[in-house]
């Protein structure tokens, strides 16, 4: 028995449940007692020049990559069918890598802006920095896994989905993930930490995204102050 | 039938006092054995078929690992239990018998089987001992027995299975999702699993390779193919493909990471271009003039 055999059950069979319980209870409790803080504190995201190139690529990148993970979890057979033809697999993998790179580049810009912009600095809390560290580890390890251990879309469906499903059915089987490369394990463990940290951070905004903004009529906000009055 | 005696394990522990990990393994084995009910012989047989036949036979001759006929007569049970539970640990301890086994297997180390417990290990030894006394030998299932050369059709069928052009009947992932071989087109094969360029030589030929594919012993392969096992025809075709690779393939693995990164980066750049285009007029018509007017001196906000 080596050290790994003691830690693997802890990291892959206990931690996921702990993080899910913390996530569920934490988000509910926070919504009930701190509902007004239940979002991201302003990051001045209407600022148009610099933040656009961080915020937009990061969010579209992470949404697409996350959706890919969910599809592999929910429809592994269909995904394996798609990947049956090498050309189709390559298209999927290159697209996923492209969005992963967009997400990485966007995240670096976001972090750089937060470090430099005084307006954003004053609304930055230690929890934000923890979120950034967790996100950077997650995104960088994900891109590294894609590059060093291809083809993830297939082996996720074949080997990781059975593990995740074993967690859902409360019969955790960690054998397959225990043998995965360290980078993959880091990616998985960090994802659990990220999920567990959601209730304590700005990440709760993913639960209260104002989706109707996508289809509601445009609203123009006007100042009542006369321009001549100045500030 | 000899059972694992506590005294012998303790003797082993005393001899191995400089090796705390080995000591812990053996102590854990004793404790678990003392507190666990016995494993039924049928369960041990099922376990053997599922996990061991890829590399071992009982009386059928050596494959990747040694023939296990009369293994309990060759070495004492305490050592065997310890080796079955954690082969790496015994090998790393510098045990000469373990070193010889690794050498005979061409450097391949028996994989850890997380499902193994000390009582299953003892039951396996009981099963092997009983089977060793039987007349007939045991051999791994699904192994191509013939030494006849494979036909080009066999090789082509194997190639199609490997690259996913033909679907495995039970729906398992195509080999190239995780493995690379020379001569792969496009962006090449995967890299989660080992490069299979030399797999035919590494596993020392048809029989062992066929046995391995029929009942893969590693946890990752079992998770992927446990419920989606390969048929005998698929195993045969893949063995043909790997044998042909061994004879004709080069050393080039067919992995093209740099190209993959380049394509990905180009895709990302294209997406940025699209974002820039789609949101080109963002706030330009309404917000910027408003903000500009609202600022002292009418300066434009960045």
PDB file of N, CA, C and O in Angstrom, chain B residues 161-197:
ATOM      1  N   UNK B 161     -10.475  -1.011 -36.531  1.00  0.00           N
ATOM      2  CA  UNK B 161     -10.895  -0.990 -35.117  1.00  0.00           C
ATOM      3  C   UNK B 161     -10.037  -0.002 -34.338  1.00  0.00           C
ATOM      4  O   UNK B 161     -10.530   0.754 -33.515  1.00  0.00           O
ATOM      5  N   UNK B 162      -8.729  -0.039 -34.579  1.00  0.00           N
ATOM      6  CA  UNK B 162      -7.809   0.816 -33.821  1.00  0.00           C
ATOM      7  C   UNK B 162      -8.167   2.285 -34.019  1.00  0.00           C
ATOM      8  O   UNK B 162      -8.239   3.055 -33.061  1.00  0.00           O
ATOM      9  N   UNK B 163      -8.392   2.668 -35.271  1.00  0.00           N
ATOM     10  CA  UNK B 163      -8.636   4.085 -35.565  1.00  0.00           C
ATOM     11  C   UNK B 163     -10.114   4.479 -35.473  1.00  0.00           C
ATOM     12  O   UNK B 163     -10.465   5.620 -35.760  1.00  0.00           O
ATOM     13  N   UNK B 164     -10.962   3.555 -35.096  1.00  0.00           N
ATOM     14  CA  UNK B 164     -12.366   3.891 -34.892  1.00  0.00           C
ATOM     15  C   UNK B 164     -13.178   3.911 -36.169  1.00  0.00           C
ATOM     16  O   UNK B 164     -14.355   4.250 -36.142  1.00  0.00           O
ATOM     17  N   UNK B 165     -12.560   3.535 -37.307  1.00  0.00           N
ATOM     18  CA  UNK B 165     -13.318   3.545 -38.560  1.00  0.00           C
ATOM     19  C   UNK B 165     -14.375   2.443 -38.548  1.00  0.00           C
ATOM     20  O   UNK B 165     -15.412   2.558 -39.196  1.00  0.00           O
ATOM     21  N   UNK B 166     -14.102   1.371 -37.810  1.00  0.00           N
ATOM     22  CA  UNK B 166     -15.122   0.348 -37.581  1.00  0.00           C
ATOM     23  C   UNK B 166     -15.425   0.378 -36.089  1.00  0.00           C
ATOM     24  O   UNK B 166     -14.516   0.454 -35.269  1.00  0.00           O
ATOM     25  N   UNK B 167     -16.703   0.349 -35.750  1.00  0.00           N
ATOM     26  CA  UNK B 167     -17.067   0.486 -34.343  1.00  0.00           C
ATOM     27  C   UNK B 167     -16.936  -0.849 -33.625  1.00  0.00           C
ATOM     28  O   UNK B 167     -17.302  -1.899 -34.148  1.00  0.00           O
ATOM     29  N   UNK B 168     -16.384  -0.793 -32.409  1.00  0.00           N
ATOM     30  CA  UNK B 168     -16.307  -2.005 -31.589  1.00  0.00           C
ATOM     31  C   UNK B 168     -17.733  -2.400 -31.216  1.00  0.00           C
ATOM     32  O   UNK B 168     -18.541  -1.545 -30.847  1.00  0.00           O
ATOM     33  N   UNK B 169     -18.032  -3.698 -31.302  1.00  0.00           N
ATOM     34  CA  UNK B 169     -19.432  -4.120 -31.203  1.00  0.00           C
ATOM     35  C   UNK B 169     -20.071  -3.745 -29.872  1.00  0.00           C
ATOM     36  O   UNK B 169     -21.254  -3.447 -29.821  1.00  0.00           O
ATOM     37  N   UNK B 170     -19.298  -3.727 -28.783  1.00  0.00           N
ATOM     38  CA  UNK B 170     -19.899  -3.402 -27.485  1.00  0.00           C
ATOM     39  C   UNK B 170     -19.897  -1.896 -27.212  1.00  0.00           C
ATOM     40  O   UNK B 170     -20.321  -1.462 -26.147  1.00  0.00           O
ATOM     41  N   UNK B 171     -19.416  -1.107 -28.176  1.00  0.00           N
ATOM     42  CA  UNK B 171     -19.481   0.350 -28.036  1.00  0.00           C
ATOM     43  C   UNK B 171     -18.302   0.966 -27.300  1.00  0.00           C
ATOM     44  O   UNK B 171     -18.379   2.138 -26.917  1.00  0.00           O
ATOM     45  N   UNK B 172     -17.234   0.215 -27.086  1.00  0.00           N
ATOM     46  CA  UNK B 172     -16.051   0.771 -26.406  1.00  0.00           C
ATOM     47  C   UNK B 172     -15.376   1.834 -27.272  1.00  0.00           C
ATOM     48  O   UNK B 172     -15.574   1.887 -28.488  1.00  0.00           O
ATOM     49  N   UNK B 173     -14.589   2.704 -26.598  1.00  0.00           N
ATOM     50  CA  UNK B 173     -13.895   3.766 -27.326  1.00  0.00           C
ATOM     51  C   UNK B 173     -12.841   3.161 -28.256  1.00  0.00           C
ATOM     52  O   UNK B 173     -12.233   2.139 -27.924  1.00  0.00           O
ATOM     53  N   UNK B 174     -12.614   3.801 -29.408  1.00  0.00           N
ATOM     54  CA  UNK B 174     -11.563   3.338 -30.317  1.00  0.00           C
ATOM     55  C   UNK B 174     -10.196   3.486 -29.638  1.00  0.00           C
ATOM     56  O   UNK B 174      -9.996   4.418 -28.855  1.00  0.00           O
ATOM     57  N   UNK B 175      -9.285   2.574 -29.953  1.00  0.00           N
ATOM     58  CA  UNK B 175      -7.974   2.547 -29.278  1.00  0.00           C
ATOM     59  C   UNK B 175      -7.239   3.883 -29.394  1.00  0.00           C
ATOM     60  O   UNK B 175      -6.552   4.309 -28.479  1.00  0.00           O
ATOM     61  N   UNK B 176      -7.394   4.533 -30.569  1.00  0.00           N
ATOM     62  CA  UNK B 176      -6.580   5.725 -30.799  1.00  0.00           C
ATOM     63  C   UNK B 176      -7.047   6.922 -29.963  1.00  0.00           C
ATOM     64  O   UNK B 176      -6.411   7.965 -29.961  1.00  0.00           O
ATOM     65  N   UNK B 177      -8.173   6.763 -29.228  1.00  0.00           N
ATOM     66  CA  UNK B 177      -8.576   7.813 -28.288  1.00  0.00           C
ATOM     67  C   UNK B 177      -7.495   8.025 -27.237  1.00  0.00           C
ATOM     68  O   UNK B 177      -7.308   9.130 -26.739  1.00  0.00           O
ATOM     69  N   UNK B 178      -6.802   6.946 -26.873  1.00  0.00           N
ATOM     70  CA  UNK B 178      -5.820   7.037 -25.780  1.00  0.00           C
ATOM     71  C   UNK B 178      -4.419   6.578 -26.184  1.00  0.00           C
ATOM     72  O   UNK B 178      -3.481   6.751 -25.403  1.00  0.00           O
ATOM     73  N   UNK B 179      -4.288   5.944 -27.339  1.00  0.00           N
ATOM     74  CA  UNK B 179      -2.992   5.353 -27.692  1.00  0.00           C
ATOM     75  C   UNK B 179      -2.526   5.824 -29.068  1.00  0.00           C
ATOM     76  O   UNK B 179      -3.336   6.060 -29.952  1.00  0.00           O
ATOM     77  N   UNK B 180      -1.211   5.903 -29.207  1.00  0.00           N
ATOM     78  CA  UNK B 180      -0.630   6.275 -30.497  1.00  0.00           C
ATOM     79  C   UNK B 180       0.110   5.089 -31.097  1.00  0.00           C
ATOM     80  O   UNK B 180       0.601   4.218 -30.368  1.00  0.00           O
ATOM     81  N   UNK B 181       0.138   5.039 -32.407  1.00  0.00           N
ATOM     82  CA  UNK B 181       0.969   4.070 -33.139  1.00  0.00           C
ATOM     83  C   UNK B 181       1.596   4.806 -34.324  1.00  0.00           C
ATOM     84  O   UNK B 181       1.087   5.858 -34.728  1.00  0.00           O
ATOM     85  N   UNK B 182       2.657   4.268 -34.882  1.00  0.00           N
ATOM     86  CA  UNK B 182       3.233   4.928 -36.064  1.00  0.00           C
ATOM     87  C   UNK B 182       2.248   4.902 -37.233  1.00  0.00           C
ATOM     88  O   UNK B 182       1.406   4.013 -37.317  1.00  0.00           O
ATOM     89  N   UNK B 183       2.371   5.891 -38.077  1.00  0.00           N
ATOM     90  CA  UNK B 183       1.581   5.887 -39.308  1.00  0.00           C
ATOM     91  C   UNK B 183       0.173   6.415 -39.149  1.00  0.00           C
ATOM     92  O   UNK B 183      -0.631   6.293 -40.069  1.00  0.00           O
ATOM     93  N   UNK B 184      -0.142   6.984 -37.973  1.00  0.00           N
ATOM     94  CA  UNK B 184      -1.481   7.536 -37.797  1.00  0.00           C
ATOM     95  C   UNK B 184      -1.596   8.823 -38.612  1.00  0.00           C
ATOM     96  O   UNK B 184      -0.671   9.619 -38.640  1.00  0.00           O
ATOM     97  N   UNK B 185      -2.730   9.017 -39.256  1.00  0.00           N
ATOM     98  CA  UNK B 185      -2.911  10.232 -40.036  1.00  0.00           C
ATOM     99  C   UNK B 185      -3.389  11.373 -39.153  1.00  0.00           C
ATOM    100  O   UNK B 185      -3.441  11.244 -37.929  1.00  0.00           O
ATOM    101  N   UNK B 186      -3.750  12.483 -39.770  1.00  0.00           N
ATOM    102  CA  UNK B 186      -4.313  13.625 -39.035  1.00  0.00           C
ATOM    103  C   UNK B 186      -3.414  14.086 -37.904  1.00  0.00           C
ATOM    104  O   UNK B 186      -2.208  14.263 -38.073  1.00  0.00           O
ATOM    105  N   UNK B 187      -4.016  14.263 -36.744  1.00  0.00           N
ATOM    106  CA  UNK B 187      -3.252  14.742 -35.591  1.00  0.00           C
ATOM    107  C   UNK B 187      -2.703  13.596 -34.753  1.00  0.00           C
ATOM    108  O   UNK B 187      -2.205  13.815 -33.646  1.00  0.00           O
ATOM    109  N   UNK B 188      -2.814  12.378 -35.261  1.00  0.00           N
ATOM    110  CA  UNK B 188      -2.227  11.239 -34.565  1.00  0.00           C
ATOM    111  C   UNK B 188      -3.121  10.686 -33.473  1.00  0.00           C
ATOM    112  O   UNK B 188      -4.257  11.119 -33.280  1.00  0.00           O
ATOM    113  N   UNK B 189      -2.569   9.716 -32.742  1.00  0.00           N
ATOM    114  CA  UNK B 189      -3.342   9.033 -31.704  1.00  0.00           C
ATOM    115  C   UNK B 189      -3.261   9.755 -30.373  1.00  0.00           C
ATOM    116  O   UNK B 189      -2.578  10.763 -30.228  1.00  0.00           O
ATOM    117  N   UNK B 190      -3.979   9.212 -29.398  1.00  0.00           N
ATOM    118  CA  UNK B 190      -4.034   9.814 -28.078  1.00  0.00           C
ATOM    119  C   UNK B 190      -2.808   9.515 -27.239  1.00  0.00           C
ATOM    120  O   UNK B 190      -1.902   8.793 -27.668  1.00  0.00           O
ATOM    121  N   UNK B 191      -2.808  10.088 -26.031  1.00  0.00           N
ATOM    122  CA  UNK B 191      -1.623   9.912 -25.187  1.00  0.00           C
ATOM    123  C   UNK B 191      -1.981   9.723 -23.711  1.00  0.00           C
ATOM    124  O   UNK B 191      -1.164   9.959 -22.849  1.00  0.00           O
ATOM    125  N   UNK B 192      -3.210   9.311 -23.440  1.00  0.00           N
ATOM    126  CA  UNK B 192      -3.514   9.004 -22.031  1.00  0.00           C
ATOM    127  C   UNK B 192      -2.867   7.672 -21.668  1.00  0.00           C
ATOM    128  O   UNK B 192      -2.247   7.527 -20.627  1.00  0.00           O
ATOM    129  N   UNK B 193      -3.011   6.720 -22.553  1.00  0.00           N
ATOM    130  CA  UNK B 193      -2.406   5.410 -22.344  1.00  0.00           C
ATOM    131  C   UNK B 193      -1.045   5.351 -23.010  1.00  0.00           C
ATOM    132  O   UNK B 193      -0.642   6.291 -23.702  1.00  0.00           O
ATOM    133  N   UNK B 194      -0.328   4.251 -22.814  1.00  0.00           N
ATOM    134  CA  UNK B 194       1.013   4.162 -23.403  1.00  0.00           C
ATOM    135  C   UNK B 194       0.989   4.111 -24.931  1.00  0.00           C
ATOM    136  O   UNK B 194      -0.001   3.704 -25.527  1.00  0.00           O
ATOM    137  N   UNK B 195       2.085   4.561 -25.503  1.00  0.00           N
ATOM    138  CA  UNK B 195       2.310   4.447 -26.935  1.00  0.00           C
ATOM    139  C   UNK B 195       2.359   2.956 -27.284  1.00  0.00           C
ATOM    140  O   UNK B 195       3.072   2.191 -26.628  1.00  0.00           O
ATOM    141  N   UNK B 196       1.591   2.550 -28.286  1.00  0.00           N
ATOM    142  CA  UNK B 196       1.522   1.115 -28.581  1.00  0.00           C
ATOM    143  C   UNK B 196       2.412   0.703 -29.764  1.00  0.00           C
ATOM    144  O   UNK B 196       2.228  -0.370 -30.332  1.00  0.00           O
ATOM    145  N   UNK B 197       3.387   1.558 -30.080  1.00  0.00           N
ATOM    146  CA  UNK B 197       4.275   1.237 -31.213  1.00  0.00           C
ATOM    147  C   UNK B 197       4.938  -0.130 -31.039  1.00  0.00           C
ATOM    148  O   UNK B 197       5.060  -0.896 -31.980  1.00  0.00           O
TER     149      UNK B 197
END
